[in-house]
CSV table of C-alpha atoms and ligand atoms in Angstrom, one decimal:
chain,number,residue,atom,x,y,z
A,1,UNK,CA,9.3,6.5,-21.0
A,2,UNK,CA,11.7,6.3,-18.4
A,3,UNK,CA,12.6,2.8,-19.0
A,4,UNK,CA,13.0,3.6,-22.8
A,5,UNK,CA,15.6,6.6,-22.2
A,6,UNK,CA,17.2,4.3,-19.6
A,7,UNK,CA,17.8,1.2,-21.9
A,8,UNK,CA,18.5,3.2,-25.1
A,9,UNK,CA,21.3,6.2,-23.8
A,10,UNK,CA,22.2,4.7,-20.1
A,11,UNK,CA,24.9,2.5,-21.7
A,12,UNK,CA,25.8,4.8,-24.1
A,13,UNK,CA,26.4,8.1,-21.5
A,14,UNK,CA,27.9,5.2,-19.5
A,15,UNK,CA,30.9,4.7,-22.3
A,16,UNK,CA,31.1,8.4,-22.9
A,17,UNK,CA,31.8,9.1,-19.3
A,18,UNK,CA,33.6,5.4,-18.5
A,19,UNK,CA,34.5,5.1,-14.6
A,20,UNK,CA,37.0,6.5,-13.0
A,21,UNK,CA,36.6,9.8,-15.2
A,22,UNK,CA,33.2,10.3,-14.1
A,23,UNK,CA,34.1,12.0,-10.8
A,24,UNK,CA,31.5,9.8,-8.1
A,25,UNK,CA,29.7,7.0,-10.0
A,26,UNK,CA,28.3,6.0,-13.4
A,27,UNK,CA,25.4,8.4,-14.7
A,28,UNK,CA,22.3,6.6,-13.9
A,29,UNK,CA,19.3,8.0,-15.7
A,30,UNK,CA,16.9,6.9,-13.9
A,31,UNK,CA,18.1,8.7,-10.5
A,32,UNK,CA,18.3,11.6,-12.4
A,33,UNK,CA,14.6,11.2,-13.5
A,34,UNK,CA,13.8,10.1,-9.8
A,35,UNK,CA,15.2,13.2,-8.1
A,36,UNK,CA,13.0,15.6,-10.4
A,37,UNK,CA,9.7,13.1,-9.5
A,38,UNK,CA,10.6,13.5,-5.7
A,39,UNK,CA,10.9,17.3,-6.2
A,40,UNK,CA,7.5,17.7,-7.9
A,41,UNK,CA,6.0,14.9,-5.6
A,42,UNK,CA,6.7,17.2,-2.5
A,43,UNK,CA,5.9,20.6,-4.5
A,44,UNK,CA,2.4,18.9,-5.7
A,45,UNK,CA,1.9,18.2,-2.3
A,46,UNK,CA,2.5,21.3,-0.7
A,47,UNK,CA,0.1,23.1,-3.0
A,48,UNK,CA,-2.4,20.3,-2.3
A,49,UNK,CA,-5.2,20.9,-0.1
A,50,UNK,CA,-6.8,17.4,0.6
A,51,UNK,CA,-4.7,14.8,0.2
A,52,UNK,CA,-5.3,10.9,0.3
A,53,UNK,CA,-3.3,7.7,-0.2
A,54,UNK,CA,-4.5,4.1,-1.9
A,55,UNK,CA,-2.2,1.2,-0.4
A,56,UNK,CA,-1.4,-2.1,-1.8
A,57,UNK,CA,0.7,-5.1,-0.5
A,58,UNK,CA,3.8,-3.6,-1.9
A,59,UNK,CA,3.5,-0.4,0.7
A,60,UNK,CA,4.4,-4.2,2.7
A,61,UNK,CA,6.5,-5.8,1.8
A,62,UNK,CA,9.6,-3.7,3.4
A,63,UNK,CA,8.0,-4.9,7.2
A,64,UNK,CA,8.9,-8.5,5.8
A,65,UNK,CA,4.6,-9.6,4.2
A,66,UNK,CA,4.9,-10.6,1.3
A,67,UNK,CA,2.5,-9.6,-1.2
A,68,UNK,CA,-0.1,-11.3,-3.6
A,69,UNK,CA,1.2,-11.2,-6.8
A,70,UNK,CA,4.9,-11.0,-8.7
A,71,UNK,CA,8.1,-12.4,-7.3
A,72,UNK,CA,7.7,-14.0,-4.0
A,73,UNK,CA,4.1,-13.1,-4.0
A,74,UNK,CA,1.6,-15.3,-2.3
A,75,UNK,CA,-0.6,-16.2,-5.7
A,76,UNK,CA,2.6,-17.8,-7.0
A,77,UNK,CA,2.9,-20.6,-4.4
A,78,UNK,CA,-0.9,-20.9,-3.9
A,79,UNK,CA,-4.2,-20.5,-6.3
A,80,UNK,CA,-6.5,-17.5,-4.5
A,81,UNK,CA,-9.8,-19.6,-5.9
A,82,UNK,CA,-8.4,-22.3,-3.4
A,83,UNK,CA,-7.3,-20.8,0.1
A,84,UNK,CA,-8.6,-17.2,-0.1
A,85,UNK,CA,-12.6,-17.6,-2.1
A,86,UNK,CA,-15.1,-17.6,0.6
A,87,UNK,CA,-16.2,-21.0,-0.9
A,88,UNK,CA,-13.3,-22.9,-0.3
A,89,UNK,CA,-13.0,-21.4,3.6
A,90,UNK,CA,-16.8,-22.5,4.1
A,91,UNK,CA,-15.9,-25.7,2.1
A,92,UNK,CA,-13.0,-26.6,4.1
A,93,UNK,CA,-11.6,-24.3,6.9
A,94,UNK,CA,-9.0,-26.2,8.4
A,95,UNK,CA,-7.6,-26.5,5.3
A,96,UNK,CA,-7.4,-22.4,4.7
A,97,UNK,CA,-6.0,-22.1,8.2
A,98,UNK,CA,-3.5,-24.3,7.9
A,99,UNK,CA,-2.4,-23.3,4.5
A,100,UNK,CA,-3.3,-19.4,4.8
A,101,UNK,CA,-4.4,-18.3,7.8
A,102,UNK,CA,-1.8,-19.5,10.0
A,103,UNK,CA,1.1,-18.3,8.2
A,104,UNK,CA,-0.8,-14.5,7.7
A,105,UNK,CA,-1.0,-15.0,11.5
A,106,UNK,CA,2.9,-15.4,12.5
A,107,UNK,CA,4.0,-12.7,9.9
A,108,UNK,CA,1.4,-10.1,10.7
A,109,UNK,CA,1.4,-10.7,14.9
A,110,UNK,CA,5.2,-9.3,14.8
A,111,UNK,CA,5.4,-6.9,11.6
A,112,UNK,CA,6.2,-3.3,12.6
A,113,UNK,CA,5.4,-0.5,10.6
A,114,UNK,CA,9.0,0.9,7.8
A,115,UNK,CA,9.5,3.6,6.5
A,116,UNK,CA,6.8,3.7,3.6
A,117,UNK,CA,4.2,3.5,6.4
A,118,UNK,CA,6.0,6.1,8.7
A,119,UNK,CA,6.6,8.0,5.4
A,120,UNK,CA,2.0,8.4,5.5
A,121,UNK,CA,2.0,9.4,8.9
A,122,UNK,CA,4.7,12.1,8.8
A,123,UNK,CA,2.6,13.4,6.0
A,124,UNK,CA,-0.5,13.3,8.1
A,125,UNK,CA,1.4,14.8,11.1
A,126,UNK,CA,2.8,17.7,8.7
A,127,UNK,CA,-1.5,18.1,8.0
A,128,UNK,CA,-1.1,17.1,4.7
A,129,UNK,CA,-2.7,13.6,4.5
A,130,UNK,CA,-6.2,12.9,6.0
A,131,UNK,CA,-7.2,9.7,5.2
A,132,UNK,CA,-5.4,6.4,4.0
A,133,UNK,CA,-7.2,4.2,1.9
A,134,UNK,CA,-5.8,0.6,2.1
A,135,UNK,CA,-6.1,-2.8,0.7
A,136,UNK,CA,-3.9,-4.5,3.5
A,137,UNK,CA,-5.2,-6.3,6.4
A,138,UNK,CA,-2.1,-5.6,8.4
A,139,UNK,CA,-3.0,-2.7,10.9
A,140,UNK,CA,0.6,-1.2,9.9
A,141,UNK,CA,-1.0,2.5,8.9
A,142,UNK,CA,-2.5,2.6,12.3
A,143,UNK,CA,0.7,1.5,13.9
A,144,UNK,CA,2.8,3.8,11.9
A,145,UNK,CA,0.5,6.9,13.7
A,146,UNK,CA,-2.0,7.4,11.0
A,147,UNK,CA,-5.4,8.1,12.4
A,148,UNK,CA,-7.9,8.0,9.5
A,149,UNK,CA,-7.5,4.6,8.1
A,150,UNK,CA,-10.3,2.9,5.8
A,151,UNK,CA,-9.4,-1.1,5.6
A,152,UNK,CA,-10.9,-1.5,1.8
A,153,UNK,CA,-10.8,-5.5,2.5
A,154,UNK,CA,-11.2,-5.8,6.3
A,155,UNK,CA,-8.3,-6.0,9.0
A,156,UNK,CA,-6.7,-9.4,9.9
A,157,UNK,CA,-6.2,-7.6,13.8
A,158,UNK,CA,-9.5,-9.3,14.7
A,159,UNK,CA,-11.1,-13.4,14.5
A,160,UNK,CA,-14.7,-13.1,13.8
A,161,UNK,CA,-17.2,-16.1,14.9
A,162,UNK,CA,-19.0,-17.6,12.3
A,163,UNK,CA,-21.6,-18.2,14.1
A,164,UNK,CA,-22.6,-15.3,16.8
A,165,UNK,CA,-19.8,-12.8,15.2
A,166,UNK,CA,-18.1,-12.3,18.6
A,167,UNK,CA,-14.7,-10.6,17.9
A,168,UNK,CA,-11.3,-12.2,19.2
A,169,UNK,CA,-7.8,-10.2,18.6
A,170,UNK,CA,-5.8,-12.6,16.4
A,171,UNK,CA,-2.6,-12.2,18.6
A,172,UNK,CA,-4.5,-13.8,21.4
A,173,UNK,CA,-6.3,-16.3,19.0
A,174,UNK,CA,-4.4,-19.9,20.2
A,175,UNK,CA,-3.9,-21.8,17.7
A,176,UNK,CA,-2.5,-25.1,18.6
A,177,UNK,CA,-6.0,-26.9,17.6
A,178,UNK,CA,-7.6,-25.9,13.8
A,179,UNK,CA,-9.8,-23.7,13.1
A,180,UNK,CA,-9.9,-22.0,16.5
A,181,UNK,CA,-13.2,-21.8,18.1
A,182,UNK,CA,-15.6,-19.3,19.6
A,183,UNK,CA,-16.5,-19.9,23.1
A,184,UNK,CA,-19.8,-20.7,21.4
A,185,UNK,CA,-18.1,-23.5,19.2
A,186,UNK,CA,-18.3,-21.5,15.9
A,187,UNK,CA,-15.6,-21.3,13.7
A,188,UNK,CA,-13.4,-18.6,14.1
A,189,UNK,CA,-12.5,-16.9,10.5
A,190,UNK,CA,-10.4,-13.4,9.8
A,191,UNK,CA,-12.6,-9.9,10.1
A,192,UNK,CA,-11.3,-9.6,6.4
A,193,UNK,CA,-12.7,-10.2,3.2
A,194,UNK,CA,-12.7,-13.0,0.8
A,195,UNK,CA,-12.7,-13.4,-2.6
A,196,UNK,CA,-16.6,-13.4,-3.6
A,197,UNK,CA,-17.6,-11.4,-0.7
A,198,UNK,CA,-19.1,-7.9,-0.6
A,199,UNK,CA,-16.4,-4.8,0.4
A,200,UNK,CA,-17.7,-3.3,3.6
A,201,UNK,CA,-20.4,-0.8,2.8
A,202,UNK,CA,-19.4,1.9,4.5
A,203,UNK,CA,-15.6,1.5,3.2
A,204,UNK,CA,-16.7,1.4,-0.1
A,205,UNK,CA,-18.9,4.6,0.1
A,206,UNK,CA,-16.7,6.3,2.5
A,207,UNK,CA,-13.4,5.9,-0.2
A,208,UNK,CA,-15.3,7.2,-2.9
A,209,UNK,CA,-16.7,9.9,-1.4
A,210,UNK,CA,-12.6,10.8,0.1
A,211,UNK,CA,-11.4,10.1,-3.8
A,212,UNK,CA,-13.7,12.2,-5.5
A,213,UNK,CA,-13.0,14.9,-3.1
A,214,UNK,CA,-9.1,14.8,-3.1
A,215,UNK,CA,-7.2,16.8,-5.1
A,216,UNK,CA,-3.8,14.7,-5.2
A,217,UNK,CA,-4.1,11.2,-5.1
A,218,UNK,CA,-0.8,9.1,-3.9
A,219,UNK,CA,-1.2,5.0,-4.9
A,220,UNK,CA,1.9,3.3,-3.1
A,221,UNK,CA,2.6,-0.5,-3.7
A,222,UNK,CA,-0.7,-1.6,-5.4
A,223,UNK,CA,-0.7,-3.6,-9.0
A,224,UNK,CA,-4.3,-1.7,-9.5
A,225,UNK,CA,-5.8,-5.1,-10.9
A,226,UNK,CA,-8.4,-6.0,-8.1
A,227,UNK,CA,-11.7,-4.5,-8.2
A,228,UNK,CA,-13.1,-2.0,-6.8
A,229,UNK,CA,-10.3,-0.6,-4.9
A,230,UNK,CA,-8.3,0.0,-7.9
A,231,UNK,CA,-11.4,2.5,-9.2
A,232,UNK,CA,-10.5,4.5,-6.6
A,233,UNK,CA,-7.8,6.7,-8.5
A,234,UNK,CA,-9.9,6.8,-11.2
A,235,UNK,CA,-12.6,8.2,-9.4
A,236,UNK,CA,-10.1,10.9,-7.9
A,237,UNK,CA,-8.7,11.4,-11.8
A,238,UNK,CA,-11.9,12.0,-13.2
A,239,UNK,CA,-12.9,14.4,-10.4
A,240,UNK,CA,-10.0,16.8,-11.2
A,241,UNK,CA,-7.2,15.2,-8.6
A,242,UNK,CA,-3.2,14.2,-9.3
A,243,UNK,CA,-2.5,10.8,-9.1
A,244,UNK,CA,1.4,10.1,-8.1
A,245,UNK,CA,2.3,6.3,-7.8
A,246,UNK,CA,4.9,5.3,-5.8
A,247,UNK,CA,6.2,1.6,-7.1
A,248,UNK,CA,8.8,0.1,-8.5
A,249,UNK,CA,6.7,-1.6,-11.6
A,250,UNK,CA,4.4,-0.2,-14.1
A,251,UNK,CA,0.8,-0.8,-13.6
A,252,UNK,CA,-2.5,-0.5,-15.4
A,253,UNK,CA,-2.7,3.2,-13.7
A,254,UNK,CA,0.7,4.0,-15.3
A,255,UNK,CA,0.4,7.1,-18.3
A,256,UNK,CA,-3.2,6.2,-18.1
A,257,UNK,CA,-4.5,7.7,-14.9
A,258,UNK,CA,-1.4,8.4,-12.8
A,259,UNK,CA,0.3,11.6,-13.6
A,260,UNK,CA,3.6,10.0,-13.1
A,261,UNK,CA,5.1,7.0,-12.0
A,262,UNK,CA,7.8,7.4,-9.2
A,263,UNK,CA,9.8,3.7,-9.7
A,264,UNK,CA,11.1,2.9,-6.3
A,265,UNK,CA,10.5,1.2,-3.2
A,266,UNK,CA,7.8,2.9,-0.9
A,267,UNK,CA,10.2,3.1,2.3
A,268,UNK,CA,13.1,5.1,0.1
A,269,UNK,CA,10.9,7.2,-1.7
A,270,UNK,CA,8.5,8.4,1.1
A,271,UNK,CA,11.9,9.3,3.0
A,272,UNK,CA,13.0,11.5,0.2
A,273,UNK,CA,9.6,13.2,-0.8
A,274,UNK,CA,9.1,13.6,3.0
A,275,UNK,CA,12.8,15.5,3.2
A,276,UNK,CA,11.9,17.5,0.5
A,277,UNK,CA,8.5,18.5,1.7
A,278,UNK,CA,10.6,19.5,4.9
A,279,UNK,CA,12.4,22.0,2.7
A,280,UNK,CA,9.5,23.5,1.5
A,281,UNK,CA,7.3,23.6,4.8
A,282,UNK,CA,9.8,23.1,7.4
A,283,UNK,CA,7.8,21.3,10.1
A,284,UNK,CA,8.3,24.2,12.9
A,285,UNK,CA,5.6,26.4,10.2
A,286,UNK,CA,3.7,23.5,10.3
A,287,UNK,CA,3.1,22.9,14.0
A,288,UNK,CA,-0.1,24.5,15.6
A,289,UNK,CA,0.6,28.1,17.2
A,290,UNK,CA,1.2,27.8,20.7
A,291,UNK,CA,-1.9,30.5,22.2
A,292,UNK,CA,-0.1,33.6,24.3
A,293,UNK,CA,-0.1,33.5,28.2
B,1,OAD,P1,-0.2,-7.0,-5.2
B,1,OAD,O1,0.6,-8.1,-4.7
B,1,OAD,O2,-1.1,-7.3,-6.3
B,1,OAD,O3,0.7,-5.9,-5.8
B,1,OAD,C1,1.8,-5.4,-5.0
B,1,OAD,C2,2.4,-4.2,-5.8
B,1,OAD,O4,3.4,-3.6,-4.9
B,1,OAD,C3,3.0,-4.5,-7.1
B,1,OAD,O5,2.6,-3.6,-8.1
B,1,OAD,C4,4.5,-4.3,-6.8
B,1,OAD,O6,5.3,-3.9,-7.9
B,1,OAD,C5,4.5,-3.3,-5.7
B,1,OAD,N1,5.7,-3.3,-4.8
B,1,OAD,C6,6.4,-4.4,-4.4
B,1,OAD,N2,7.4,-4.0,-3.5
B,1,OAD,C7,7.2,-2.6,-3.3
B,1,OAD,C8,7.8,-1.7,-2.5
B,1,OAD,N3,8.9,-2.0,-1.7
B,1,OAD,N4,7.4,-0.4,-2.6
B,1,OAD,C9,6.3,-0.1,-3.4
B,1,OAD,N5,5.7,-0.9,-4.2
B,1,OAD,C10,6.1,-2.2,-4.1
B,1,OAD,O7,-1.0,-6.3,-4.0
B,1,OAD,P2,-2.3,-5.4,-4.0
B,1,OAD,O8,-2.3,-4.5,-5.1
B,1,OAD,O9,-2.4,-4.9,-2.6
B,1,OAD,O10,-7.2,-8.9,-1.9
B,1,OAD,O11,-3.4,-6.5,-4.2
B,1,OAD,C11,-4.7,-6.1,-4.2
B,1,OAD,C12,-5.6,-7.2,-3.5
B,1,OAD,O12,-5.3,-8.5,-4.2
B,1,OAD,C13,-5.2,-7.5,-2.1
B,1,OAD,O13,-5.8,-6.6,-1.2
B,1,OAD,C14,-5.8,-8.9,-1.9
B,1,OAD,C15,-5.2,-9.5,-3.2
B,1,OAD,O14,-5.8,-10.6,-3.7
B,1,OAD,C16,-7.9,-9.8,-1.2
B,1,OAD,O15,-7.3,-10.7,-0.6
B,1,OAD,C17,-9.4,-9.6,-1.2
């Protein structure tokens, strides 16, 4: 919708108003849209009462990881049934460390949290958001200060042993001969999941039980095509919630589960709903009454 008032009248207000008589800079309709969106995103959030947010790759990208699919995404320069099925990592696992695995490693071991991240945490500091539902391995939620995170596909902070399952922090994981070993000469793989293997149980149960008890649903930087996380707004749809998506493409959600679309990067966005939540609940209300002496 926004797109089709954008393309069909943007040019057209933009020759009606050429610049130089239109006082600071060409109308852009999409801003204008986008400044309403913010509004109601920090209105519907102040009148919510349990609030959760579904991360993707995008929520990312801004801390310099690339994600999966689209421009610059990781499925364009490799094939997923190749370097990330659990078949082709017990098939080969050099082979997905030196394509995959190694690279994830240098990217993820210095990515600090932006300002999409920070964006979730001010929210759950302001006691608005409980839990954060995400699909990246990164550990950037829990760096960014939020304390309830569910990691939907398994965290790439930790090596696992193939063999004995003996944990190993990836930072400290050397590297310089691959696939790294256990000190019981298993194969080392990531603590995350692979395509064709199970989601961890009690992620899976826990995130539907947290969606179908939300009442507004926020779904920042995911394309909503991999299965089951992407059931998860659904879930909170059918059970009465608002779902608000925070990207700057359409996805299968959009018009058909999300209650709007806000079209922007996560980092910008979260700054500006966060602001405006600030001028609805300025953060001194929000801060725990200090008991009397
Ligand atoms: P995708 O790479 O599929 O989608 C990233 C989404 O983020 C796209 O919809 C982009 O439009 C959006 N995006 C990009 N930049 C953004 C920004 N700055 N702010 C907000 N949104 C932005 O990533 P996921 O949806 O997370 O699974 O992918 C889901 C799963 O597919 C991953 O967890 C992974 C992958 O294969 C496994 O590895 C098991």
């Amino acid at each position: 919708m926004v797109s089709f008032f954008k393309t069909k009248y943007e040019s057209i207000l933009n020759r009606i108003f050429p610049s130089g008589f239109y006082p600071t800079r060409p109308f852009n309709l999409n801003e204008v849209h986008m400044d309403d969106l913010i509004k109601k995103a920090a209105e519907d959030l102040a009148a919510a009462g349990k609030v959760t947010a579904l991360t993707g790759a995008g929520i990312s990208t801004e801390s310099g990881i690339p994600p999966f699919r689209g421009k610059g995404g990781l499925w364009e320069r490799f094939d997923p049934m190749e370097i990330a099925h659990i078949d082709a990592f017990m098939k080969d696992p050099a082979k997905v460390w030196n394509i995959l695995v190694k690279e994830m490693k240098a990217i993820v071991d210095t990515a600090t949290p932006n300002d999409g991240h920070k964006g979730l945490a001010k929210l759950e500091a302001m006691g608005k958001l409980k839990t954060v539902i995400t699909q990246n391995i990164d550990g950037l939620h829990q760096a960014a200060g939020n304390t309830d995170v569910i990691e939907f596909h398994g965290t790439f902070a930790w090596q696992r042993c193939m063999d004995c399952s003996r944990k190993y922090e990836t930072r400290e994981v050397d590297i310089s001969k691959i696939p790294p070993l256990c000190i019981c000469g298993g194969i080392l793989r990531p603590d995350a999941v692979f395509f064709g293997e199970m989601i961890p149980q009690d992620a899976l149960w826990r995130s539907r039980q947290i969606a179908s008890d939300c009442d507004l649903m926020l779904v920042v930087g995911t394309s909503a095509v991999v299965q089951p996380a992407a059931l998860m707004p659904v879930i909170a749809k059918e059970s009465g919630a608002k779902v608000v998506e925070i990207n700057p493409e359409r996805t299968p959600l959009t018009d058909e589960i999300s209650d709007y679309l806000i079209m922007g990067e996560a980092g910008d966005v979260m700054n500006r709903i966060v602001a405006e939540l600030e001028k609805i609940s300025p953060p001194a209300a929000l801060e725990t009454p200090r008991t009397q002496s």
